[in-house]
Amino acid sequence: MFHTNLDPFPENFLWGAASAAYQIEGAWAEDGKGPSIWDTYAQIPGNTFEETNGKVAIDHYHRYKEDVALMKQMGLKGYRFSVAWSRILPDGEGAVNEAGVAFYEKLVDELLRQGVEPILTLYHWDLPQALQDKYLGWEGRETAEAFERYCRILFERLGKKVTYWVTMNEQNVFTSLGYRWAAHPPGLKDLKRMYAANHIINLANAKAINLFHELVPQGKIGPSFGYGPMYPFSCDPEDVLAAENGEAFNNAWFLDVYCKGEYPKFVYKQLAKVGLAPEVTPEDQALLKQAKPDFLGINYYHGGTAQQNNLQKQSAEKKEFSKVDPYLMQAAAGEFSPEETMFATAENPHLKKTDWGWEIDPVGFRVALRRIQANYDLPIFITENGLGAIDQLTEDKQIHDPYRITYLQEHLVELQKAITDGVELIGYCAWSFTDLLSWLNGYKKRYGFVYVDRDNQSERQLARIPKDSFYWYQEVIRTNGASLTSET
Ligand code: BG6
């Protein structure tokens, strides 16, 4: 579909960038903060890339003013960050740690003072360790209660200042990496427990949304989902069906619950057949139905390609692919799993890949936006999108990152086409504002507009250095996106 003219970006479009507490803050045991599951997990040798951990990260906790000043310099309109639950409630549910609340109050005030809209994520994977120990983390219904209490504190303390709130970051990704591939805490390979935990997280999400609407009626809240559209490998109807299955299994399984308040019948039935469906009480059903997000946060990196599943054909290569890719829930060969008979993932011959093997697919971004709009009809907020790459600091302390500019430019033009198609978008947060700690790739894989001078071994001075992409995005923001398609 071709538009001769693209609609301009909406006037109040939130041009933003994002981060997450564990990946930037450091100060892991300061001012009363309790340990999170990531603090514990990263201390076990072999769990993370070159033993990297978030003890110091990029020290945003102590340097937040400098970071916000850079946002102001860039002209950033919105900044998405997450709150570390165990800073607010060190044991996850008991006494409030006032110093922790004060940090986020100061951060929010600083953002507002510099004209940057705060976008607050309530859960970006750093569950308080105490809740893991006491209730088996997200497998215990008590953790959903604790989440509600934690949210209440933040809604009461920051609800008047923060308009945009994100509940869960990429529930699909953290449950599969944590409970299926044993690549994140709690480090399990247990599908039954994964689906059980996933259900409790759905309840926690719903509780938070309901409470928010009661306490912060003027605000907006929604989950952020890691969406990847599924393509059929060919027009063979069997491949088309496989892609439908992949779409249902990877996406609708989560999005239907968020947006329609119920599990999709097709996936639920397949899970029930193999004894993996979660236990859902009538009270749970009522809760899920009641909670209605105001927008849908979408993190987009890439989609996937599906073909008819032929178990004999599954190669060892594919097995590895599915293990390293958090966005594709495709069983490893031989593993007993519900999607074994539904679809197989395939390489897409039309797409190039990043250094880490993630497909680069800007048109897929538009496909994603169109599908989400058609199925769920909610305003969409892009809460993450970006390129992880190896950046080289030159001798004169610059970072030339044309590859990142190209990636972002191409995705933003597709976003503008989606707006022209009729998709309602609130804003776009690139991942990420500064370089930060990649959960499994340390500081080798960088996403930021601002380079942070440290590596896996040494923290050095943690100097902040704007990359070429920083100035490029500054111009995009200044022109409200017009520079994306201008000739010069
Ligand atoms: C998203 C997460 O899944 O992808 C971020 O929300 C993460 O926290 C980002 O950093 C990039 O992932 P990675 O593995 O390339 O660092």
Short mmCIF file of C-alpha atoms and ligand atoms in Angstrom, two decimals:
data_model
loop_
_atom_site.label_atom_id
_atom_site.label_comp_id
_atom_site.label_asym_id
_atom_site.label_seq_id
_atom_site.Cartn_x
_atom_site.Cartn_y
_atom_site.Cartn_z
CA MET A 1 0.00 0.00 0.00
CA PHE A 2 1.41 3.33 -1.06
CA HIS A 3 0.63 6.83 0.26
CA THR A 4 1.67 9.78 -1.90
CA ASN A 5 1.78 11.95 1.20
CA LEU A 6 2.35 10.87 4.75
CA ASP A 7 0.29 12.41 7.54
CA PRO A 8 2.38 14.46 9.95
CA PHE A 9 3.03 13.07 13.41
CA PRO A 10 0.35 14.18 15.89
CA GLU A 11 1.09 17.52 17.54
CA ASN A 12 1.65 16.19 21.04
CA PHE A 13 3.44 13.05 19.92
CA LEU A 14 5.69 11.86 22.74
CA TRP A 15 9.15 11.46 21.25
CA GLY A 16 10.86 9.46 23.91
CA ALA A 17 13.51 7.00 24.96
CA ALA A 18 13.48 4.24 27.55
CA SER A 19 15.46 2.43 30.23
CA ALA A 20 14.93 0.00 33.12
CA ALA A 21 16.02 0.28 36.75
CA TYR A 22 18.28 -2.77 36.98
CA GLN A 23 19.99 -1.90 33.72
CA ILE A 24 21.00 1.64 34.70
CA GLU A 25 20.66 2.51 38.36
CA GLY A 26 23.45 0.67 40.18
CA ALA A 27 23.39 1.49 43.93
CA TRP A 28 22.14 -2.05 44.28
CA ALA A 29 22.29 -2.16 48.07
CA GLU A 30 22.15 1.54 48.91
CA ASP A 31 19.73 3.61 50.96
CA GLY A 32 17.80 0.61 52.21
CA LYS A 33 17.17 -1.15 48.89
CA GLY A 34 16.49 -4.87 49.24
CA PRO A 35 17.91 -7.47 46.84
CA SER A 36 16.01 -8.39 43.70
CA ILE A 37 16.04 -11.73 41.91
CA TRP A 38 18.47 -10.20 39.40
CA ASP A 39 20.88 -9.14 42.14
CA THR A 40 20.97 -12.74 43.30
CA TYR A 41 20.98 -14.38 39.88
CA ALA A 42 23.81 -12.25 38.48
CA GLN A 43 26.07 -13.20 41.38
CA ILE A 44 26.05 -16.87 40.43
CA PRO A 45 29.04 -17.53 38.15
CA GLY A 46 28.10 -18.45 34.60
CA ASN A 47 24.64 -16.90 34.66
CA THR A 48 25.47 -13.67 32.81
CA PHE A 49 27.82 -12.56 30.05
CA GLU A 50 31.33 -12.19 31.47
CA GLU A 51 29.80 -12.11 34.96
CA THR A 52 28.28 -8.64 34.42
CA ASN A 53 25.81 -7.43 37.02
CA GLY A 54 23.84 -4.36 38.01
CA LYS A 55 25.75 -3.41 41.14
CA VAL A 56 27.00 -0.19 39.54
CA ALA A 57 25.48 -0.40 36.03
CA ILE A 58 25.82 3.14 34.66
CA ASP A 59 25.33 4.67 38.11
CA HIS A 60 22.20 6.54 37.12
CA TYR A 61 21.12 6.52 40.77
CA HIS A 62 23.85 9.06 41.51
CA ARG A 63 23.99 10.72 38.10
CA TYR A 64 20.32 11.10 37.25
CA LYS A 65 20.58 14.90 37.06
CA GLU A 66 23.33 14.68 34.47
CA ASP A 67 21.26 12.16 32.49
CA VAL A 68 18.12 14.29 32.64
CA ALA A 69 20.17 17.34 31.55
CA LEU A 70 21.16 15.37 28.44
CA MET A 71 17.50 14.58 27.81
CA LYS A 72 16.74 18.27 28.00
CA GLN A 73 19.60 19.05 25.63
CA MET A 74 18.21 16.52 23.19
CA GLY A 75 14.71 17.96 23.47
CA LEU A 76 13.27 14.60 24.56
CA LYS A 77 9.54 14.82 25.23
CA GLY A 78 9.11 11.60 27.21
CA TYR A 79 11.33 9.32 29.24
CA ARG A 80 10.31 5.80 30.16
CA PHE A 81 12.02 4.37 33.23
CA SER A 82 11.14 1.64 35.71
CA VAL A 83 10.94 1.61 39.47
CA ALA A 84 12.87 -1.03 41.39
CA TRP A 85 10.18 -2.62 43.56
CA SER A 86 12.73 -3.58 46.24
CA ARG A 87 13.79 0.07 46.64
CA ILE A 88 10.24 0.91 47.65
CA LEU A 89 9.54 -2.27 49.63
CA PRO A 90 12.85 -3.98 50.47
CA ASP A 91 11.13 -7.25 51.31
CA GLY A 92 8.52 -6.83 48.60
CA GLU A 93 5.50 -6.27 50.84
CA GLY A 94 6.29 -4.90 54.30
CA ALA A 95 7.63 -1.55 55.45
CA VAL A 96 8.07 1.29 52.98
CA ASN A 97 11.64 2.46 52.41
CA GLU A 98 11.22 6.24 52.31
CA ALA A 99 14.67 6.79 50.79
CA GLY A 100 13.65 4.64 47.83
CA VAL A 101 10.43 6.56 47.26
CA ALA A 102 12.37 9.82 47.57
CA PHE A 103 14.72 8.82 44.75
CA TYR A 104 11.86 8.42 42.29
CA GLU A 105 10.17 11.59 43.53
CA LYS A 106 13.38 13.50 42.84
CA LEU A 107 13.76 11.88 39.43
CA VAL A 108 10.18 12.71 38.45
CA ASP A 109 10.55 16.30 39.69
CA GLU A 110 13.77 16.73 37.74
CA LEU A 111 12.16 15.37 34.57
CA LEU A 112 9.19 17.69 34.91
CA ARG A 113 11.47 20.65 35.66
CA GLN A 114 13.32 19.95 32.42
CA GLY A 115 10.11 19.52 30.42
CA VAL A 116 10.32 15.74 29.97
CA GLU A 117 7.14 13.69 30.50
CA PRO A 118 7.82 10.76 32.87
CA ILE A 119 6.53 7.36 31.74
CA LEU A 120 6.76 4.99 34.69
CA THR A 121 7.06 1.21 34.38
CA LEU A 122 6.02 -0.64 37.50
CA TYR A 123 7.66 -3.98 36.73
CA HIS A 124 10.70 -4.45 34.54
CA TRP A 125 11.79 -7.89 35.76
CA ASP A 126 13.51 -7.13 39.11
CA LEU A 127 11.19 -8.94 41.52
CA PRO A 128 12.16 -8.56 45.20
CA GLN A 129 14.13 -11.67 46.16
CA ALA A 130 12.12 -11.96 49.38
CA LEU A 131 8.96 -12.67 47.36
CA GLN A 132 10.73 -15.34 45.35
CA ASP A 133 11.86 -17.00 48.58
CA LYS A 134 8.58 -16.67 50.40
CA TYR A 135 5.94 -17.27 47.74
CA LEU A 136 7.89 -18.80 44.84
CA GLY A 137 7.69 -15.40 43.18
CA TRP A 138 5.05 -15.11 40.49
CA GLU A 139 3.86 -18.62 41.17
CA GLY A 140 2.26 -17.46 44.40
CA ARG A 141 -0.98 -15.53 44.47
CA GLU A 142 0.48 -13.59 47.41
CA THR A 143 2.91 -11.95 44.98
CA ALA A 144 -0.01 -10.46 43.06
CA GLU A 145 -1.30 -9.04 46.37
CA ALA A 146 2.13 -7.63 47.13
CA PHE A 147 2.29 -6.07 43.68
CA GLU A 148 -1.00 -4.32 44.31
CA ARG A 149 0.33 -2.91 47.58
CA TYR A 150 3.51 -1.71 45.88
CA CYS A 151 1.48 -0.08 43.11
CA ARG A 152 -0.78 1.62 45.63
CA ILE A 153 2.23 3.32 47.21
CA LEU A 154 3.42 4.65 43.87
CA PHE A 155 -0.03 5.68 42.70
CA GLU A 156 -0.53 7.62 45.93
CA ARG A 157 2.90 9.22 45.91
CA LEU A 158 3.37 9.91 42.19
CA GLY A 159 -0.12 9.71 40.70
CA LYS A 160 -0.51 13.48 40.56
CA LYS A 161 2.74 14.00 38.67
CA VAL A 162 2.99 11.01 36.35
CA THR A 163 0.35 10.58 33.65
CA TYR A 164 1.63 7.49 31.79
CA TRP A 165 2.13 4.20 33.61
CA VAL A 166 3.20 0.81 32.33
CA THR A 167 2.29 -2.26 34.38
CA MET A 168 4.33 -5.26 33.15
CA ASN A 169 7.25 -5.08 30.77
CA GLU A 170 7.19 -7.91 28.23
CA GLN A 171 5.41 -10.56 30.22
CA ASN A 172 5.88 -12.93 27.27
CA VAL A 173 9.64 -12.47 27.34
CA PHE A 174 10.36 -12.66 31.05
CA THR A 175 8.14 -15.68 31.62
CA SER A 176 9.64 -17.66 28.75
CA LEU A 177 13.24 -16.74 29.58
CA GLY A 178 12.68 -17.35 33.29
CA TYR A 179 10.55 -20.47 33.30
CA ARG A 180 11.16 -22.12 29.96
CA TRP A 181 14.68 -21.47 28.79
CA ALA A 182 16.33 -21.04 32.21
CA ALA A 183 18.11 -17.95 30.90
CA HIS A 184 16.69 -15.46 33.44
CA PRO A 185 15.74 -15.95 37.07
CA PRO A 186 14.23 -18.11 38.46
CA GLY A 187 16.20 -20.23 35.97
CA LEU A 188 13.63 -22.97 35.31
CA LYS A 189 12.69 -25.22 32.42
CA ASP A 190 9.17 -26.05 33.43
CA LEU A 191 6.21 -25.25 31.21
CA LYS A 192 3.58 -26.08 33.80
CA ARG A 193 5.10 -23.60 36.20
CA MET A 194 5.52 -21.05 33.42
CA TYR A 195 1.82 -21.06 32.62
CA ALA A 196 0.92 -20.98 36.30
CA ALA A 197 3.16 -17.95 36.89
CA ASN A 198 1.89 -16.28 33.75
CA HIS A 199 -1.66 -16.49 35.07
CA ILE A 200 -0.72 -14.89 38.39
CA ILE A 201 1.03 -12.10 36.49
CA ASN A 202 -2.17 -11.53 34.53
CA LEU A 203 -4.02 -11.19 37.82
CA ALA A 204 -1.41 -8.76 39.17
CA ASN A 205 -1.67 -6.71 35.99
CA ALA A 206 -5.46 -6.57 36.27
CA LYS A 207 -5.36 -5.62 39.96
CA ALA A 208 -2.92 -2.79 39.23
CA ILE A 209 -5.08 -1.42 36.42
CA ASN A 210 -8.24 -1.48 38.51
CA LEU A 211 -6.56 0.20 41.45
CA PHE A 212 -5.02 2.82 39.20
CA HIS A 213 -8.39 3.76 37.75
CA GLU A 214 -9.69 4.21 41.27
CA LEU A 215 -6.76 6.29 42.55
CA VAL A 216 -5.48 8.09 39.44
CA PRO A 217 -8.56 8.66 37.28
CA GLN A 218 -6.85 11.30 35.13
CA GLY A 219 -3.89 9.02 34.27
CA LYS A 220 -3.32 6.38 31.60
CA ILE A 221 -2.11 2.86 32.22
CA GLY A 222 -1.34 -0.23 30.14
CA PRO A 223 1.07 -3.16 29.83
CA SER A 224 4.07 -3.21 27.46
CA PHE A 225 4.11 -6.29 25.30
CA GLY A 226 6.99 -7.59 23.19
CA TYR A 227 5.12 -8.05 19.92
CA GLY A 228 6.47 -9.88 16.90
CA PRO A 229 4.14 -10.49 13.94
CA MET A 230 4.26 -14.00 12.50
CA TYR A 231 4.56 -14.46 8.74
CA PRO A 232 3.81 -17.64 6.81
CA PHE A 233 6.95 -19.02 5.15
CA SER A 234 5.01 -19.55 1.91
CA CYS A 235 1.49 -19.27 0.56
CA ASP A 236 0.99 -22.99 1.13
CA PRO A 237 -2.20 -22.96 3.23
CA GLU A 238 -0.45 -25.23 5.74
CA ASP A 239 2.18 -22.52 6.30
CA VAL A 240 -0.53 -19.87 6.57
CA LEU A 241 -2.21 -21.96 9.23
CA ALA A 242 1.12 -22.41 11.00
CA ALA A 243 1.56 -18.61 11.09
CA GLU A 244 -1.95 -18.24 12.51
CA ASN A 245 -1.01 -20.72 15.20
CA GLY A 246 2.18 -18.85 15.93
CA GLU A 247 0.31 -15.56 16.14
CA ALA A 248 -2.22 -17.08 18.53
CA PHE A 249 0.36 -18.81 20.64
CA ASN A 250 2.98 -16.03 20.83
CA ASN A 251 0.75 -12.97 20.84
CA ALA A 252 -2.99 -13.46 21.32
CA TRP A 253 -2.37 -15.68 24.34
CA PHE A 254 -1.22 -12.55 26.16
CA LEU A 255 -2.93 -9.70 24.33
CA ASP A 256 -6.43 -11.17 24.50
CA VAL A 257 -6.16 -11.33 28.27
CA TYR A 258 -4.96 -7.74 28.52
CA CYS A 259 -7.45 -6.29 26.06
CA LYS A 260 -10.45 -8.62 26.00
CA GLY A 261 -10.16 -9.94 29.54
CA GLU A 262 -10.13 -13.62 28.57
CA TYR A 263 -7.80 -16.34 27.35
CA PRO A 264 -8.18 -17.19 23.66
CA LYS A 265 -10.13 -20.43 23.41
CA PHE A 266 -7.87 -22.05 20.80
CA VAL A 267 -4.63 -21.77 22.80
CA TYR A 268 -6.32 -22.53 26.11
CA LYS A 269 -7.78 -25.74 24.67
CA GLN A 270 -4.40 -26.91 23.35
CA LEU A 271 -2.80 -26.24 26.73
CA ALA A 272 -5.59 -28.03 28.58
CA LYS A 273 -5.16 -31.10 26.35
CA VAL A 274 -1.56 -31.51 27.47
CA GLY A 275 -2.25 -30.61 31.09
CA LEU A 276 -0.57 -27.20 30.98
CA ALA A 277 -3.51 -24.81 31.25
CA PRO A 278 -3.41 -22.62 34.37
CA GLU A 279 -6.04 -22.91 37.03
CA VAL A 280 -8.51 -20.06 36.50
CA THR A 281 -11.18 -19.48 39.14
CA PRO A 282 -14.49 -17.67 38.47
CA GLU A 283 -13.12 -14.78 40.59
CA ASP A 284 -10.05 -14.65 38.36
CA GLN A 285 -12.24 -14.54 35.28
CA ALA A 286 -14.25 -11.65 36.71
CA LEU A 287 -11.10 -9.73 37.62
CA LEU A 288 -9.56 -10.16 34.17
CA LYS A 289 -12.78 -9.01 32.52
CA GLN A 290 -13.03 -5.92 34.65
CA ALA A 291 -9.54 -4.51 34.06
CA LYS A 292 -9.29 -2.37 30.94
CA PRO A 293 -5.99 -0.81 29.88
CA ASP A 294 -6.08 2.75 28.49
CA PHE A 295 -3.42 2.02 25.91
CA LEU A 296 -1.25 -0.83 24.76
CA GLY A 297 2.50 -0.47 25.12
CA ILE A 298 4.34 -2.25 22.32
CA ASN A 299 8.01 -3.16 22.28
CA TYR A 300 8.99 -4.01 18.74
CA TYR A 301 12.26 -5.56 17.67
CA HIS A 302 11.24 -8.15 15.07
CA GLY A 303 8.71 -10.80 14.18
CA GLY A 304 9.06 -14.39 13.06
CA THR A 305 8.25 -16.76 10.23
CA ALA A 306 6.31 -19.97 10.62
CA GLN A 307 5.90 -23.06 8.53
CA GLN A 308 4.07 -26.30 8.89
CA ASN A 309 5.64 -28.20 11.71
CA ASN A 310 7.29 -31.34 10.56
CA LEU A 311 9.04 -32.79 13.54
CA GLN A 312 11.54 -34.76 11.48
CA LYS A 313 12.66 -31.58 9.77
CA GLN A 314 13.61 -29.71 12.92
CA SER A 315 17.30 -29.09 12.71
CA ALA A 316 19.74 -28.58 15.51
CA GLU A 317 20.24 -25.05 14.19
CA LYS A 318 16.60 -24.20 14.74
CA LYS A 319 16.77 -25.60 18.21
CA GLU A 320 19.50 -23.12 19.06
CA PHE A 321 17.69 -20.27 17.37
CA SER A 322 14.62 -20.73 19.52
CA LYS A 323 16.73 -20.83 22.65
CA VAL A 324 18.38 -17.48 22.14
CA ASP A 325 15.41 -15.59 20.82
CA PRO A 326 13.11 -14.28 23.52
CA TYR A 327 10.44 -13.23 21.04
CA LEU A 328 9.82 -16.62 19.50
CA MET A 329 8.20 -19.18 21.69
CA GLN A 330 9.02 -22.21 19.64
CA ALA A 331 9.85 -25.50 21.25
CA ALA A 332 13.32 -26.94 21.06
CA ALA A 333 13.36 -30.17 19.06
CA GLY A 334 12.35 -33.11 21.13
CA GLU A 335 10.95 -31.01 23.97
CA PHE A 336 7.43 -31.94 24.94
CA SER A 337 5.47 -28.78 24.40
CA PRO A 338 2.05 -27.63 23.31
CA GLU A 339 3.15 -25.85 20.14
CA GLU A 340 5.10 -28.83 18.87
CA THR A 341 2.32 -29.72 16.46
CA MET A 342 1.27 -26.16 15.67
CA PHE A 343 4.16 -24.45 13.92
CA ALA A 344 7.88 -24.43 13.31
CA THR A 345 9.93 -21.28 12.99
CA ALA A 346 11.88 -20.66 9.81
CA GLU A 347 14.50 -18.23 8.55
CA ASN A 348 13.07 -15.36 6.51
CA PRO A 349 15.22 -15.07 3.38
CA HIS A 350 14.14 -11.45 2.80
CA LEU A 351 15.53 -9.99 6.00
CA LYS A 352 18.99 -8.98 7.16
CA LYS A 353 20.03 -9.55 10.75
CA THR A 354 21.80 -7.65 13.51
CA ASP A 355 25.13 -8.86 14.90
CA TRP A 356 23.08 -10.81 17.43
CA GLY A 357 20.95 -12.54 14.81
CA TRP A 358 17.78 -10.49 15.29
CA GLU A 359 15.97 -9.87 12.02
CA ILE A 360 15.74 -6.24 10.92
CA ASP A 361 12.21 -5.70 9.69
CA PRO A 362 10.85 -2.15 9.57
CA VAL A 363 7.85 -3.12 7.42
CA GLY A 364 7.02 -5.73 10.05
CA PHE A 365 6.64 -2.80 12.42
CA ARG A 366 3.80 -1.45 10.30
CA VAL A 367 2.31 -4.94 9.98
CA ALA A 368 2.43 -5.24 13.76
CA LEU A 369 0.77 -1.89 14.34
CA ARG A 370 -1.97 -2.62 11.84
CA ARG A 371 -2.73 -6.04 13.32
CA ILE A 372 -2.82 -4.75 16.86
CA GLN A 373 -5.11 -1.90 15.91
CA ALA A 374 -7.43 -4.22 14.01
CA ASN A 375 -7.63 -6.78 16.81
CA TYR A 376 -7.66 -4.61 19.90
CA ASP A 377 -8.46 -1.06 18.87
CA LEU A 378 -6.59 0.70 21.65
CA PRO A 379 -4.23 3.66 21.36
CA ILE A 380 -0.70 2.30 20.98
CA PHE A 381 2.40 3.59 22.73
CA ILE A 382 5.68 2.28 21.33
CA THR A 383 7.58 1.71 24.55
CA GLU A 384 10.70 0.13 22.99
CA ASN A 385 12.37 -0.19 19.60
CA GLY A 386 16.05 0.00 18.79
CA LEU A 387 19.24 -1.57 17.56
CA GLY A 388 21.77 -3.40 19.71
CA ALA A 389 25.25 -2.98 18.19
CA ILE A 390 28.93 -2.75 19.00
CA ASP A 391 29.95 0.92 19.09
CA GLN A 392 33.53 2.14 18.73
CA LEU A 393 34.73 5.16 20.65
CA THR A 394 37.10 7.13 18.41
CA GLU A 395 40.30 8.69 19.67
CA ASP A 396 38.66 12.08 19.73
CA LYS A 397 35.83 10.65 21.84
CA GLN A 398 33.05 10.37 19.32
CA ILE A 399 30.69 7.61 18.33
CA HIS A 400 29.71 7.37 14.70
CA ASP A 401 26.68 5.09 14.55
CA PRO A 402 25.11 5.43 11.08
CA TYR A 403 23.76 1.86 11.41
CA ARG A 404 21.61 2.94 14.38
CA ILE A 405 20.38 6.04 12.57
CA THR A 406 19.41 3.95 9.54
CA TYR A 407 17.60 1.43 11.72
CA LEU A 408 15.63 4.07 13.62
CA GLN A 409 14.93 6.15 10.51
CA GLU A 410 13.48 3.16 8.66
CA HIS A 411 11.33 2.12 11.59
CA LEU A 412 10.04 5.62 12.18
CA VAL A 413 9.05 6.05 8.55
CA GLU A 414 7.05 2.82 8.79
CA LEU A 415 5.49 4.16 11.97
CA GLN A 416 4.49 7.30 10.12
CA LYS A 417 2.96 5.17 7.38
CA ALA A 418 0.98 3.31 10.04
CA ILE A 419 -0.27 6.66 11.35
CA THR A 420 -1.27 7.54 7.81
CA ASP A 421 -3.04 4.18 7.56
CA GLY A 422 -5.11 5.13 10.60
CA VAL A 423 -3.27 3.68 13.59
CA GLU A 424 -3.60 5.78 16.74
CA LEU A 425 -0.21 6.36 18.36
CA ILE A 426 0.59 8.20 21.57
CA GLY A 427 4.36 8.18 21.28
CA TYR A 428 7.55 6.34 20.53
CA CYS A 429 10.30 5.45 22.99
CA ALA A 430 13.53 4.31 21.43
CA TRP A 431 15.46 1.74 23.38
CA SER A 432 17.49 3.21 24.96
CA PHE A 433 18.41 6.72 26.09
CA THR A 434 21.88 5.92 27.46
CA ASP A 435 23.83 2.75 26.94
CA LEU A 436 22.94 0.29 29.64
CA LEU A 437 23.51 -3.19 30.93
CA SER A 438 22.07 -5.79 28.58
CA TRP A 439 20.65 -8.61 30.72
CA LEU A 440 22.58 -11.28 28.89
CA ASN A 441 25.08 -9.33 26.77
CA GLY A 442 26.68 -6.96 29.25
CA TYR A 443 27.97 -3.70 27.74
CA LYS A 444 29.04 -5.26 24.49
CA LYS A 445 25.61 -4.84 22.94
CA ARG A 446 24.73 -1.14 23.08
CA TYR A 447 21.46 0.60 22.29
CA GLY A 448 21.79 4.15 23.58
CA PHE A 449 21.82 7.60 22.04
CA VAL A 450 24.37 8.41 24.72
CA TYR A 451 27.51 6.33 24.98
CA VAL A 452 28.59 5.40 28.49
CA ASP A 453 32.30 4.88 28.76
CA ARG A 454 32.59 1.61 30.61
CA ASP A 455 32.93 -2.02 29.62
CA ASN A 456 32.26 -5.40 31.20
CA GLN A 457 35.44 -5.39 33.25
CA SER A 458 35.99 -1.76 34.13
CA GLU A 459 33.68 1.07 35.16
CA ARG A 460 36.22 3.75 34.23
CA GLN A 461 34.74 7.22 34.67
CA LEU A 462 31.30 6.31 33.29
CA ALA A 463 31.51 9.41 31.12
CA ARG A 464 28.45 10.21 29.02
CA ILE A 465 29.16 10.95 25.34
CA PRO A 466 26.33 11.76 22.91
CA LYS A 467 26.57 9.63 19.75
CA ASP A 468 25.81 10.84 16.22
CA SER A 469 22.35 9.30 16.62
CA PHE A 470 21.75 11.67 19.57
CA TYR A 471 21.97 14.69 17.28
CA TRP A 472 19.99 12.95 14.56
CA TYR A 473 17.11 12.19 16.98
CA GLN A 474 17.32 15.74 18.35
CA GLU A 475 16.51 16.97 14.84
CA VAL A 476 13.69 14.44 14.41
CA ILE A 477 12.14 15.72 17.63
CA ARG A 478 12.70 19.39 16.78
CA THR A 479 10.88 18.97 13.47
CA ASN A 480 8.22 16.65 14.93
CA GLY A 481 9.31 13.95 12.53
CA ALA A 482 9.44 16.11 9.38
CA SER A 483 13.20 15.56 9.03
CA LEU A 484 12.59 11.82 8.57
CA THR A 485 11.27 12.30 5.07
CA SER A 486 12.83 15.61 4.04
CA GLU A 487 15.23 15.57 1.08
CA THR A 488 18.23 17.10 2.87
C1 BG6 B 1 13.65 -5.91 25.80
C2 BG6 B 1 13.74 -5.52 27.25
O1 BG6 B 1 13.27 -7.24 25.75
O2 BG6 B 1 14.79 -5.88 25.03
C3 BG6 B 1 14.95 -4.67 27.60
O3 BG6 B 1 12.57 -4.91 27.68
C4 BG6 B 1 16.16 -5.22 26.87
O4 BG6 B 1 15.10 -4.62 28.98
C5 BG6 B 1 15.91 -5.09 25.39
O5 BG6 B 1 17.37 -4.63 27.23
C6 BG6 B 1 17.09 -5.53 24.54
O6 BG6 B 1 17.46 -6.81 24.87
P1 BG6 B 1 18.96 -7.29 24.79
O7 BG6 B 1 18.94 -8.71 25.15
O8 BG6 B 1 19.38 -7.06 23.38
O9 BG6 B 1 19.69 -6.41 25.74
#
